[in-house]
PDB file of C-alpha atoms in Angstrom:
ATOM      1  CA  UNK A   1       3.764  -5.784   1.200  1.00  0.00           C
ATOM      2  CA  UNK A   2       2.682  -2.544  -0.581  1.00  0.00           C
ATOM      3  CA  UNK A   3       2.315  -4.025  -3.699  1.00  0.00           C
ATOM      4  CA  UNK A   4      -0.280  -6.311  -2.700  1.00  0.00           C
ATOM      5  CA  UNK A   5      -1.366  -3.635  -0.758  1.00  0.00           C
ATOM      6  CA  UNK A   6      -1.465  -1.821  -3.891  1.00  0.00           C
ATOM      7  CA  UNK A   7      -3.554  -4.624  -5.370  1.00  0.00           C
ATOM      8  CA  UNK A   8      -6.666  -4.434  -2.873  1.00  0.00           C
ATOM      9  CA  UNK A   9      -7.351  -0.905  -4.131  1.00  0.00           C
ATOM     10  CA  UNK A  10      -9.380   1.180  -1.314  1.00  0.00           C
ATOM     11  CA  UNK A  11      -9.973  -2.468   0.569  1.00  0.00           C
ATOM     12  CA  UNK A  12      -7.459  -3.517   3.370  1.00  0.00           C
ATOM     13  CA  UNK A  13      -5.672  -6.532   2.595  1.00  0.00           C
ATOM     14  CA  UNK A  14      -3.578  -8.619   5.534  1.00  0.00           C
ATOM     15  CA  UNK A  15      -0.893 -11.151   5.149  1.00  0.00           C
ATOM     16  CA  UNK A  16       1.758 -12.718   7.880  1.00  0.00           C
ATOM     17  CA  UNK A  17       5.701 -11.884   8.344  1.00  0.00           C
ATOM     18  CA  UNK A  18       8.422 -14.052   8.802  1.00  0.00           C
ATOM     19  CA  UNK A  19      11.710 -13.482   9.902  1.00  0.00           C
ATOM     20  CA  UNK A  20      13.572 -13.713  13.351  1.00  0.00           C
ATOM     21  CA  UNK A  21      14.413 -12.139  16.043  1.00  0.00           C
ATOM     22  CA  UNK A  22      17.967 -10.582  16.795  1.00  0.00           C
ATOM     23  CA  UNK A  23      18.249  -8.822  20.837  1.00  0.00           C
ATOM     24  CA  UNK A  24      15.762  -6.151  20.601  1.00  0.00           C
ATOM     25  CA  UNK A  25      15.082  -6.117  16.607  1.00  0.00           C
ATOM     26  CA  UNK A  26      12.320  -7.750  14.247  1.00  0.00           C
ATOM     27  CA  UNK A  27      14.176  -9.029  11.103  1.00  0.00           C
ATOM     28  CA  UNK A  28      11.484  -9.422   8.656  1.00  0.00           C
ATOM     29  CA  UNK A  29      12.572 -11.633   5.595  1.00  0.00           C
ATOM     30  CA  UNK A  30       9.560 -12.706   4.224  1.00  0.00           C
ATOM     31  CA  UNK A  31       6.119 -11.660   3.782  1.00  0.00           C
ATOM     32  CA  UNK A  32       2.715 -13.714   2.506  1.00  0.00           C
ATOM     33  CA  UNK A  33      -0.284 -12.505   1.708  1.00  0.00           C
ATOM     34  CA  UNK A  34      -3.380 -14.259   3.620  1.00  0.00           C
ATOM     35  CA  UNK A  35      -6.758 -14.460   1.620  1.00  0.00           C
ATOM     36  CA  UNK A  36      -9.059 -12.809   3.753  1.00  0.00           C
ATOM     37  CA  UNK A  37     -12.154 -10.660   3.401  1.00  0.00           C
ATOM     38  CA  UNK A  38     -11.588  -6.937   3.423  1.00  0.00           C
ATOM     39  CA  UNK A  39     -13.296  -3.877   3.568  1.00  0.00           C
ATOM     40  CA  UNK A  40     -12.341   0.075   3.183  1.00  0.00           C
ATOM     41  CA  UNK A  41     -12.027   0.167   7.533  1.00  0.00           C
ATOM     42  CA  UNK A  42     -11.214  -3.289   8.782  1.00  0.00           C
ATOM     43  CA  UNK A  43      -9.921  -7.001   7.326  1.00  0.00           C
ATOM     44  CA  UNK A  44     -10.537 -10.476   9.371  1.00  0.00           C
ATOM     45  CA  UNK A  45      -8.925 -13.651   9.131  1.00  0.00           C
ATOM     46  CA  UNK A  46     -11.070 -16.211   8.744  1.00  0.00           C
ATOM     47  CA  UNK A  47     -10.956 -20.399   8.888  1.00  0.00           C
ATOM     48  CA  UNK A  48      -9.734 -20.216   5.323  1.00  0.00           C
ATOM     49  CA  UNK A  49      -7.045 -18.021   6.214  1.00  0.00           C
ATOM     50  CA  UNK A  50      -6.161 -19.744   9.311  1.00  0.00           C
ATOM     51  CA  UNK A  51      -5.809 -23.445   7.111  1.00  0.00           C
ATOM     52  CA  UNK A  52      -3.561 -21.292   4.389  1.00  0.00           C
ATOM     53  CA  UNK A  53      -1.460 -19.986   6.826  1.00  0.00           C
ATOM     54  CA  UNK A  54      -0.853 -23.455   8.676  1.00  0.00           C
ATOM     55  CA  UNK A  55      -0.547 -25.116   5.130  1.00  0.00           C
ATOM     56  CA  UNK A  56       2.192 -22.257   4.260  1.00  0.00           C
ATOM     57  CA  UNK A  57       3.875 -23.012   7.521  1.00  0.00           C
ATOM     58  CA  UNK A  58       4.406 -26.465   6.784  1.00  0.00           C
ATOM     59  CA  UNK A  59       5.563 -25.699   3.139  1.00  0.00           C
ATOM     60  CA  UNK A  60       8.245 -23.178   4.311  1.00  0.00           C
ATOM     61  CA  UNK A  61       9.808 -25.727   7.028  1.00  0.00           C
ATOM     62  CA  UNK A  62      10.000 -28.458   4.313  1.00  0.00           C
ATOM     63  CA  UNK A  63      11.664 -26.519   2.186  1.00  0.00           C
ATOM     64  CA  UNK A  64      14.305 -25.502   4.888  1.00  0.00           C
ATOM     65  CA  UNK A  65      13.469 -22.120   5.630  1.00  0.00           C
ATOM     66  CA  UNK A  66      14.252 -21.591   9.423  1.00  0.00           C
ATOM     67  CA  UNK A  67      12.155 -17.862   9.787  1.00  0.00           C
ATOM     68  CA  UNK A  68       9.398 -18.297  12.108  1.00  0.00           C
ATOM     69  CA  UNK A  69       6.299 -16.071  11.780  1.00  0.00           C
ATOM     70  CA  UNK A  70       7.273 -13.046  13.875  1.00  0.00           C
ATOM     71  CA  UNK A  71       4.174 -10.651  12.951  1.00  0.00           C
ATOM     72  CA  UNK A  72       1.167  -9.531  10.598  1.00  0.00           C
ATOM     73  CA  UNK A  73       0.907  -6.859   8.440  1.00  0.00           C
ATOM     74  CA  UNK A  74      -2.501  -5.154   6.977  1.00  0.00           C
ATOM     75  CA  UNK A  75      -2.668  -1.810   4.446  1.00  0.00           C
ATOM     76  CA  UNK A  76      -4.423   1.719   5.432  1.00  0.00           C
ATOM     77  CA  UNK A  77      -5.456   2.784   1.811  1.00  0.00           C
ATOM     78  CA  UNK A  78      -4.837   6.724   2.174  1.00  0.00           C
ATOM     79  CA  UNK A  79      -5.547   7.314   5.778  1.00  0.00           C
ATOM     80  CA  UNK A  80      -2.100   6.668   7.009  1.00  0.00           C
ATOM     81  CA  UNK A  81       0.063   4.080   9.628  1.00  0.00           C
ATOM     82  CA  UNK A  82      -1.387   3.437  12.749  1.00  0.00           C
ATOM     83  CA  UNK A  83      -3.636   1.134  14.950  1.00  0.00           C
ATOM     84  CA  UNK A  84      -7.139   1.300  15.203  1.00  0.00           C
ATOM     85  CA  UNK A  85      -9.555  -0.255  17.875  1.00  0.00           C
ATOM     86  CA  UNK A  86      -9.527  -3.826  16.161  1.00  0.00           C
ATOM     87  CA  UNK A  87      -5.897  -3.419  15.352  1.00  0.00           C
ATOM     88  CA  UNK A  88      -5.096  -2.627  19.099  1.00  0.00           C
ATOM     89  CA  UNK A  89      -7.405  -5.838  19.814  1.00  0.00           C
ATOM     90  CA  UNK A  90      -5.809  -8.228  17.349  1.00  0.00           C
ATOM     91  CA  UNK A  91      -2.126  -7.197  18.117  1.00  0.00           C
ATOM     92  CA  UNK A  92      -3.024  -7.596  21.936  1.00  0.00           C
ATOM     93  CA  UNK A  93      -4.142 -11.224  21.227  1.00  0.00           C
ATOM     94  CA  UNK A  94      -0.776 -12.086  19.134  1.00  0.00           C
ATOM     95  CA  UNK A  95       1.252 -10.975  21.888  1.00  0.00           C
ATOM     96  CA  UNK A  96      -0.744 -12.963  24.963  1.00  0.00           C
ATOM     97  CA  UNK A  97      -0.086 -15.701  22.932  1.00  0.00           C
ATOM     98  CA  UNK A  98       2.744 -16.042  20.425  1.00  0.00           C
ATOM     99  CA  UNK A  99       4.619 -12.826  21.779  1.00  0.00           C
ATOM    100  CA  UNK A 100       7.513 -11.654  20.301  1.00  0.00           C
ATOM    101  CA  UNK A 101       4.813 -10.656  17.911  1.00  0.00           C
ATOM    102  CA  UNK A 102       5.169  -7.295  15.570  1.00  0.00           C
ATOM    103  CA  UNK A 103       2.375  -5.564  14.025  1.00  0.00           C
ATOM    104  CA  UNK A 104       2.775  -3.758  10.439  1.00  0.00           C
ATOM    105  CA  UNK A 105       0.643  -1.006   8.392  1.00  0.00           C
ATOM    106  CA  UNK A 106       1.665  -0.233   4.975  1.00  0.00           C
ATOM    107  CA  UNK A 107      -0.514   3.031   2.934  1.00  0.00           C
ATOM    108  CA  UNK A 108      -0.057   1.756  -0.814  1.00  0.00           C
ATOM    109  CA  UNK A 109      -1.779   5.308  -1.748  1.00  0.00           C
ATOM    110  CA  UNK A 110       0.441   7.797   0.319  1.00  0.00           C
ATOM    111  CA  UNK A 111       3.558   5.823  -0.733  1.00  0.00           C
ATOM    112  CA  UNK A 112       2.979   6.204  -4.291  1.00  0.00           C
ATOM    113  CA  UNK A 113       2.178   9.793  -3.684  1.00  0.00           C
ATOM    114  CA  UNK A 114       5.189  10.400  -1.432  1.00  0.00           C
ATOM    115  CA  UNK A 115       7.531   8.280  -3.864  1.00  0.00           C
ATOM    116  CA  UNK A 116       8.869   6.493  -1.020  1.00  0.00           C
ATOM    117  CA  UNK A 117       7.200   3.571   1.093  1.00  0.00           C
ATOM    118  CA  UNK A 118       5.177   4.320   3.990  1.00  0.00           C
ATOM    119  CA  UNK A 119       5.386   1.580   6.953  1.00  0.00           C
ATOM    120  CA  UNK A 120       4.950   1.976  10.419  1.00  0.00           C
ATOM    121  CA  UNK A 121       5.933  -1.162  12.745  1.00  0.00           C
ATOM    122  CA  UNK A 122       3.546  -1.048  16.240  1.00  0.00           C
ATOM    123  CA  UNK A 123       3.514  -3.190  19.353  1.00  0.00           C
ATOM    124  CA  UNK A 124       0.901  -2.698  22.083  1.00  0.00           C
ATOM    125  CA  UNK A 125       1.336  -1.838  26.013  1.00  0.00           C
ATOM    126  CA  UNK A 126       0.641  -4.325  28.236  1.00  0.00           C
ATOM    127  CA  UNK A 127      -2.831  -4.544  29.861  1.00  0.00           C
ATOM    128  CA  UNK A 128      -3.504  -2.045  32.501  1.00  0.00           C
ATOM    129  CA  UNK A 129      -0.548  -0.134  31.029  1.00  0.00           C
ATOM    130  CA  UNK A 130      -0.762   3.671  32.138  1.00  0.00           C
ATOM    131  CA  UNK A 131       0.237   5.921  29.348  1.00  0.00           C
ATOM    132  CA  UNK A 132       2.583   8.924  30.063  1.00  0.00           C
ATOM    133  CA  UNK A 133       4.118  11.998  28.245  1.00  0.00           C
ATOM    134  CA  UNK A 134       6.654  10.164  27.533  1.00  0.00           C
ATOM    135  CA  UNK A 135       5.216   7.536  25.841  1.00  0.00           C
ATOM    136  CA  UNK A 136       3.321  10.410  23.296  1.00  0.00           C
ATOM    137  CA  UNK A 137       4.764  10.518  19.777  1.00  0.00           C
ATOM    138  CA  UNK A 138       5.641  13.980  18.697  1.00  0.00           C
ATOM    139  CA  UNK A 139       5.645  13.071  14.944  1.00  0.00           C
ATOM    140  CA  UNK A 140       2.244  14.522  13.224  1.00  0.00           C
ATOM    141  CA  UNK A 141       0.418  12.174  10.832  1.00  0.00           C
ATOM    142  CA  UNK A 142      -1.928  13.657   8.783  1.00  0.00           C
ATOM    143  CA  UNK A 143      -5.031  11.523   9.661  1.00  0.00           C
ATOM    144  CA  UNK A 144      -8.366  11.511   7.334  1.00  0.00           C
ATOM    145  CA  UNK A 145     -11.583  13.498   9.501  1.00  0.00           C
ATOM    146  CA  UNK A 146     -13.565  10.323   9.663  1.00  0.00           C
ATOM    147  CA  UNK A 147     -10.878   8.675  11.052  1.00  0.00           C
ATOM    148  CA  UNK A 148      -9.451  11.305  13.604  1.00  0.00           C
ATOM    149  CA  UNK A 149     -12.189   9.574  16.431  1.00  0.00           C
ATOM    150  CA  UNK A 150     -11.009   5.390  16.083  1.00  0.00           C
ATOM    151  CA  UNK A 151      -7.445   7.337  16.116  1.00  0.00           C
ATOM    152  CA  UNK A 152      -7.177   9.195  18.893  1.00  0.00           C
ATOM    153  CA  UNK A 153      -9.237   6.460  21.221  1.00  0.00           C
ATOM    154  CA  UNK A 154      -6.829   3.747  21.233  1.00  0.00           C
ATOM    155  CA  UNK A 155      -3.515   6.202  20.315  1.00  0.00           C
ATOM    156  CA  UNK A 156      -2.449   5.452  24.198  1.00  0.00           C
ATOM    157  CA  UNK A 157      -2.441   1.509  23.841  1.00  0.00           C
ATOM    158  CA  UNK A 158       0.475   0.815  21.431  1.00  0.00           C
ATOM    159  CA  UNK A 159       3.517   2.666  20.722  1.00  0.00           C
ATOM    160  CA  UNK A 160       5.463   2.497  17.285  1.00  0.00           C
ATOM    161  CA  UNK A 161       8.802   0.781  16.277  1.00  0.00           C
ATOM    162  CA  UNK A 162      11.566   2.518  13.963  1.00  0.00           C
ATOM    163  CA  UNK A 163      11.928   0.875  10.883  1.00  0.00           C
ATOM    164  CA  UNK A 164      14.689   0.500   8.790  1.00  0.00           C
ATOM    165  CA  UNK A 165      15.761  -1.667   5.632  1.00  0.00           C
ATOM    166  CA  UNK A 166      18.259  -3.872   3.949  1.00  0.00           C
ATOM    167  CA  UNK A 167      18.588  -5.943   1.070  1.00  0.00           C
ATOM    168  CA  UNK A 168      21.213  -8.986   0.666  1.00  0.00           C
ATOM    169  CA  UNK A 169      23.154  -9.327  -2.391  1.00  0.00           C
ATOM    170  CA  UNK A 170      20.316 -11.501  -4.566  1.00  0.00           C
ATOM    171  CA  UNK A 171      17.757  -8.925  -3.857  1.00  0.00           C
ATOM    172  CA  UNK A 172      20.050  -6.796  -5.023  1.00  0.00           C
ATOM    173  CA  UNK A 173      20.016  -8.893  -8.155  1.00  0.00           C
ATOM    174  CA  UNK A 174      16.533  -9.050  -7.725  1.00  0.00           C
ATOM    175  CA  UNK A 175      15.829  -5.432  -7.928  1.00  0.00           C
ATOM    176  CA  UNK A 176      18.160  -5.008 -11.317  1.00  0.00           C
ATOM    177  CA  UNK A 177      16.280  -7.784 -13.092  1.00  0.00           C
ATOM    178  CA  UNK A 178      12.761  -6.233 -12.272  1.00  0.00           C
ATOM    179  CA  UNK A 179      13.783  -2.276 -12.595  1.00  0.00           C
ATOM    180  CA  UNK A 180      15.703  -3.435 -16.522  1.00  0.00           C
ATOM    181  CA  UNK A 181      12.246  -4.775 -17.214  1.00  0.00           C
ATOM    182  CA  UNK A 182       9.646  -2.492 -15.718  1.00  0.00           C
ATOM    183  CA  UNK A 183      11.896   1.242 -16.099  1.00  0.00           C
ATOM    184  CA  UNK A 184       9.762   1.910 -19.179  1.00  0.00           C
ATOM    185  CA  UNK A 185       6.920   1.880 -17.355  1.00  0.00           C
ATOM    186  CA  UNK A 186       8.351   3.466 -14.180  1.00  0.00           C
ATOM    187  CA  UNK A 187       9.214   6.456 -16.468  1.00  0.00           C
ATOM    188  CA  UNK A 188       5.930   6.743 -17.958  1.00  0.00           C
ATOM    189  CA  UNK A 189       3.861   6.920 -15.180  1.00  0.00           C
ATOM    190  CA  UNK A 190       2.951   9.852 -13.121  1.00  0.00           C
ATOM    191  CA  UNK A 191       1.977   9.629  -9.265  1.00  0.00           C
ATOM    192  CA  UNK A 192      -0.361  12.777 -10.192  1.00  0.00           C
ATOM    193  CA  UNK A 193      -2.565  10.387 -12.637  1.00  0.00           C
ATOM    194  CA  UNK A 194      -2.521   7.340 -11.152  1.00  0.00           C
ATOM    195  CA  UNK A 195      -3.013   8.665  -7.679  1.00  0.00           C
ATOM    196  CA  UNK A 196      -5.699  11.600  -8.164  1.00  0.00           C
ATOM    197  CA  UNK A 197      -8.048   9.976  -6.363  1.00  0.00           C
ATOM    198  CA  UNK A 198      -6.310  10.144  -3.170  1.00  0.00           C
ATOM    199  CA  UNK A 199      -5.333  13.426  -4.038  1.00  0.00           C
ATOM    200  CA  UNK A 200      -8.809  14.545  -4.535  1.00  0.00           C
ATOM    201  CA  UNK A 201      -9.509  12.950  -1.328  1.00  0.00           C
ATOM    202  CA  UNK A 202      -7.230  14.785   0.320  1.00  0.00           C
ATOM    203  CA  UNK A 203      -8.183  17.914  -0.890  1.00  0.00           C
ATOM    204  CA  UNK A 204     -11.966  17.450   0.354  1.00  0.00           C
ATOM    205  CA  UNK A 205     -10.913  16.200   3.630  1.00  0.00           C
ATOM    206  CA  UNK A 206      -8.339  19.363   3.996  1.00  0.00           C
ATOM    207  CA  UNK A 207     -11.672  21.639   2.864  1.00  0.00           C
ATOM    208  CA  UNK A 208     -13.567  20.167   5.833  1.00  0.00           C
ATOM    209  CA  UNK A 209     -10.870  20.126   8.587  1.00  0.00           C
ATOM    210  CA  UNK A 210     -10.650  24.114   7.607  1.00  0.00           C
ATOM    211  CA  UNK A 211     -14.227  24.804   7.583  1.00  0.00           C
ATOM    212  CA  UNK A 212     -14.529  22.548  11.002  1.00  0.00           C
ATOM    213  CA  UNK A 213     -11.705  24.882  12.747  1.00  0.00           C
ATOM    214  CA  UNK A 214     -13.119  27.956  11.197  1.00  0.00           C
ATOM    215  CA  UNK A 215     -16.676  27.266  12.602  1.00  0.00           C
ATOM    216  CA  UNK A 216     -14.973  26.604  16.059  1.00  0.00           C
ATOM    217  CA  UNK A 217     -12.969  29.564  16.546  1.00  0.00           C
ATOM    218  CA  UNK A 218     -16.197  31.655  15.160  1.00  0.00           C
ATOM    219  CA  UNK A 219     -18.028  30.112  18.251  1.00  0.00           C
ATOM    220  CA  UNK A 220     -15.183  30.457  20.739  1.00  0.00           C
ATOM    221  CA  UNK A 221     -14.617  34.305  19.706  1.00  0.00           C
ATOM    222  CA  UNK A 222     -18.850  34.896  20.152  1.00  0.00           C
ATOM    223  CA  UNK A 223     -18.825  33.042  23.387  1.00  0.00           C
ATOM    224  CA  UNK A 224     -15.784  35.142  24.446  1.00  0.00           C
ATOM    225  CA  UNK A 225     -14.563  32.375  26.523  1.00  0.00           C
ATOM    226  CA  UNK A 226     -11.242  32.770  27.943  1.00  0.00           C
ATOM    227  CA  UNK A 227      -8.339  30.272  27.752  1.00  0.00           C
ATOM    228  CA  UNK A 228      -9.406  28.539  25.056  1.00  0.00           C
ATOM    229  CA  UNK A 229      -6.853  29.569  22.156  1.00  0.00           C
ATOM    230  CA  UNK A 230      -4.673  26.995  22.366  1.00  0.00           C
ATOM    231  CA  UNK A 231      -6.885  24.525  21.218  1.00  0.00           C
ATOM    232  CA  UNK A 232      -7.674  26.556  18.072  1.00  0.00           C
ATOM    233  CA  UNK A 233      -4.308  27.206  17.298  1.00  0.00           C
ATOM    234  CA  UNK A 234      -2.844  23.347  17.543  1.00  0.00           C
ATOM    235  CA  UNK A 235      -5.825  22.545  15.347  1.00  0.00           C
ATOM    236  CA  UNK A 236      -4.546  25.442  12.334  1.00  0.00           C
ATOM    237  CA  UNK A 237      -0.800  24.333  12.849  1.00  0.00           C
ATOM    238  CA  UNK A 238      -1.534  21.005  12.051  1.00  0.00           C
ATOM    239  CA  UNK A 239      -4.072  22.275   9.415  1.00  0.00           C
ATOM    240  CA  UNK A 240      -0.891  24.023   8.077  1.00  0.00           C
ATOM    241  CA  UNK A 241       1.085  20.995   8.523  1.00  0.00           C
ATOM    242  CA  UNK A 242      -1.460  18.876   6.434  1.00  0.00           C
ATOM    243  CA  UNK A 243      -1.354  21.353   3.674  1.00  0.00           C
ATOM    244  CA  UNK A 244       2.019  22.117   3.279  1.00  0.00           C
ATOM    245  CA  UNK A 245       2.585  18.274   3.170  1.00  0.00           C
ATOM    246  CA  UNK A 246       0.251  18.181   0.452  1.00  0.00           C
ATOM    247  CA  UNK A 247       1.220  21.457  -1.580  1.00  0.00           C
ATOM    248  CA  UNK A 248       5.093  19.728  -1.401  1.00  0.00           C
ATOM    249  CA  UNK A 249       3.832  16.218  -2.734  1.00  0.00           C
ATOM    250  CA  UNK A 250       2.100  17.427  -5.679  1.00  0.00           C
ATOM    251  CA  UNK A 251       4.780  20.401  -6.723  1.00  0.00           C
ATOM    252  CA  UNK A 252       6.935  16.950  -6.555  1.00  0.00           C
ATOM    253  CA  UNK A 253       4.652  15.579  -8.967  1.00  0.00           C
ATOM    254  CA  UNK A 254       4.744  17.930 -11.232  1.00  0.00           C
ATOM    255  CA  UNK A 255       8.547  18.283 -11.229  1.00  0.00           C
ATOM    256  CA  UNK A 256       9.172  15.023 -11.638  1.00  0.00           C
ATOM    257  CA  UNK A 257       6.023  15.260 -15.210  1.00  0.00           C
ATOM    258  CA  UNK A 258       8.340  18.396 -16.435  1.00  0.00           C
ATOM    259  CA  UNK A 259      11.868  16.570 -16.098  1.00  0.00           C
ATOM    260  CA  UNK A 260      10.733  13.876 -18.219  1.00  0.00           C
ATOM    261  CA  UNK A 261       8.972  16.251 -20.533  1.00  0.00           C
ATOM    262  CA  UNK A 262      12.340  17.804 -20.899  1.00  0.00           C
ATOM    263  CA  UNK A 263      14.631  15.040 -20.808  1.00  0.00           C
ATOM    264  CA  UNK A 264      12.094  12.642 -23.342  1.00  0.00           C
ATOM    265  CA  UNK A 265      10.461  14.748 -25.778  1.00  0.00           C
ATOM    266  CA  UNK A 266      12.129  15.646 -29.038  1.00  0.00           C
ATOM    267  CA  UNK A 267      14.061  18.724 -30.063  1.00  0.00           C
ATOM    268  CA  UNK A 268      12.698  20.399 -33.151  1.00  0.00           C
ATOM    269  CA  UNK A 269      14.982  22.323 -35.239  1.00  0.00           C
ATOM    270  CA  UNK A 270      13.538  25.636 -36.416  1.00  0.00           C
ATOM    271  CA  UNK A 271      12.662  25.569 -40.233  1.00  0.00           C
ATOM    272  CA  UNK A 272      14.405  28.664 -41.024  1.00  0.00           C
ATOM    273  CA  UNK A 273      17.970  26.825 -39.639  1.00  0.00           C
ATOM    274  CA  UNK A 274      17.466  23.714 -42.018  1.00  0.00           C
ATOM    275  CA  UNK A 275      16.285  25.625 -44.961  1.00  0.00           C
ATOM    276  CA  UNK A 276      19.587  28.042 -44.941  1.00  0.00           C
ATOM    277  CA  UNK A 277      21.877  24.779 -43.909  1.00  0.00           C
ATOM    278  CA  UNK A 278      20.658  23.350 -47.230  1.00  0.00           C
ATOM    279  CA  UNK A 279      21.332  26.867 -49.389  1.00  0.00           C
ATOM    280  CA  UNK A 280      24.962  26.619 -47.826  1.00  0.00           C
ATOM    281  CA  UNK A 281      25.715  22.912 -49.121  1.00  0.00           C
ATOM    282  CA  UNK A 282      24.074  23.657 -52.564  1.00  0.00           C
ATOM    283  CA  UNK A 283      26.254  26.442 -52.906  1.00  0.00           C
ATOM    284  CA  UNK A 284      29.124  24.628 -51.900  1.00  0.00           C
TER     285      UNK A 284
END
């Protein structure tokens, strides 16, 4: 899922799951991509995508494969893993109709920044479902300024899953096979260069969050209003939060550049060391 994720660039890209379902668990064991028409906020399925994935079906069961299609997945390029209004919408729909039903968000650019893959799984409340403090998530995603609206307006209508993974014994194989051919490049790369523009991103969207909470608290301290500090300081701790996060990804980065500097680069002998090894075995 996150490499084709990785493939659609700053465009969303969908596909379907399949798997099964085990008491309260989705086991995912598949995924397909679906060739839809994305665009840097939102991707539809279309008749197109609709005839692939009823061709696909078909395919799958003919080939014995017994996993049904137990959810749909969809990337976030860089603005993190969660549902927006037409996410909420579409999810809704699955589960009215073809319910157990799981909905997945991958972010291809923090994962590759991160070094680790970033997934959330989400299923939605039922209609006329009355959200409660206990249903709030305490874990703080850092989510992108012109994003923060969609975000918080539908935050109360699905609720996330925990994820976990596993691998059988072939994709253990699996994994050997690719990482003996690809470790070259693995080692080469650097999540600094191929992922700058996210970082840069990041950066300008930190810059404005800062300058947003500074121009608030200037207004709240010249209106002199009372009682109103509290909102000003949850907005800096998760400005904090945001940066730190950031700050701790790229000194990552550049750890990992100077390890392989170290580890990769040839040692030099100094001149003056060769030139008096040489006078010794002459004179010998």
């Amino acid at each position: 899922m996150v490499m084709h994720a990785r493939s659609g660039g700053s465009l969303e890209v969908m596909g379907l799951m399949q798997g099964k379902i085990a008491h309260e668990t989705f086991v995912v064991m598949d995924a397909f991509p679906l060739p839809v028409e994305g665009t840097e906020t939102r991707v539809n399925a279309h008749e197109q995508a609709y005839e692939y994935m009823a061709e696909y079906g078909d395919i799958t069961r003919h080939g014995n494969r017994k996993e049904n299609v137990v959810g749909w997945y969809h990337s976030h390029p860089g603005y993190g893993c969660w549902l927006s209004g037409i996410d909420v919408n579409t999810e809704m729909t699955q589960q009215q109709f073809l319910d157990p039903f799981l909905a997945v968000v991958v972010d291809p650019d923090r994962t590759i920044s991160a070094g680790k893959v970033d997934i959330g799984g989400f299923r939605t409340y039922p209609e006329g479902h009355k959200p409660s403090s206990a249903d709030e998530d305490d874990e703080y995603q850092a989510i992108p300024l012109s994003k923060i609206e969609d975000f918080g307006a539908h935050s109360s209508r699905y609720y996330s899953l925990e994820v976990s993974h596993f691998k059988s014994s072939l994709d253990t194989r699996l994994l050997d096979l690719l990482w003996n051919k690809y470790w070259v490049a693995t080692l080469t790369n650097s999540p600094l260069l191929n992922n700058r523009d996210y970082s840069t991103k990041q950066m300008l969207d930190l810059a404005q969050k800062i300058s947003k909470s500074e121009s608030a608290i200037a207004g709240k301290m010249r209106s002199s209003l009372p009682g109103k500090t509290g909102t000003s300081e949850s907005a800096l701790q998760k400005i904090i939060k945001e940066s730190n996060k950031i700050t701790s990804e790229e000194i990552s980065g550049h750890f990992s550049n100077v390890v392989k500097e170290r580890v990769f680069s040839p040692i030099e002998a100094p001149a003056t060391s060769t030139q008096t090894t040489v006078g010794v075995q002459r004179n010998v």
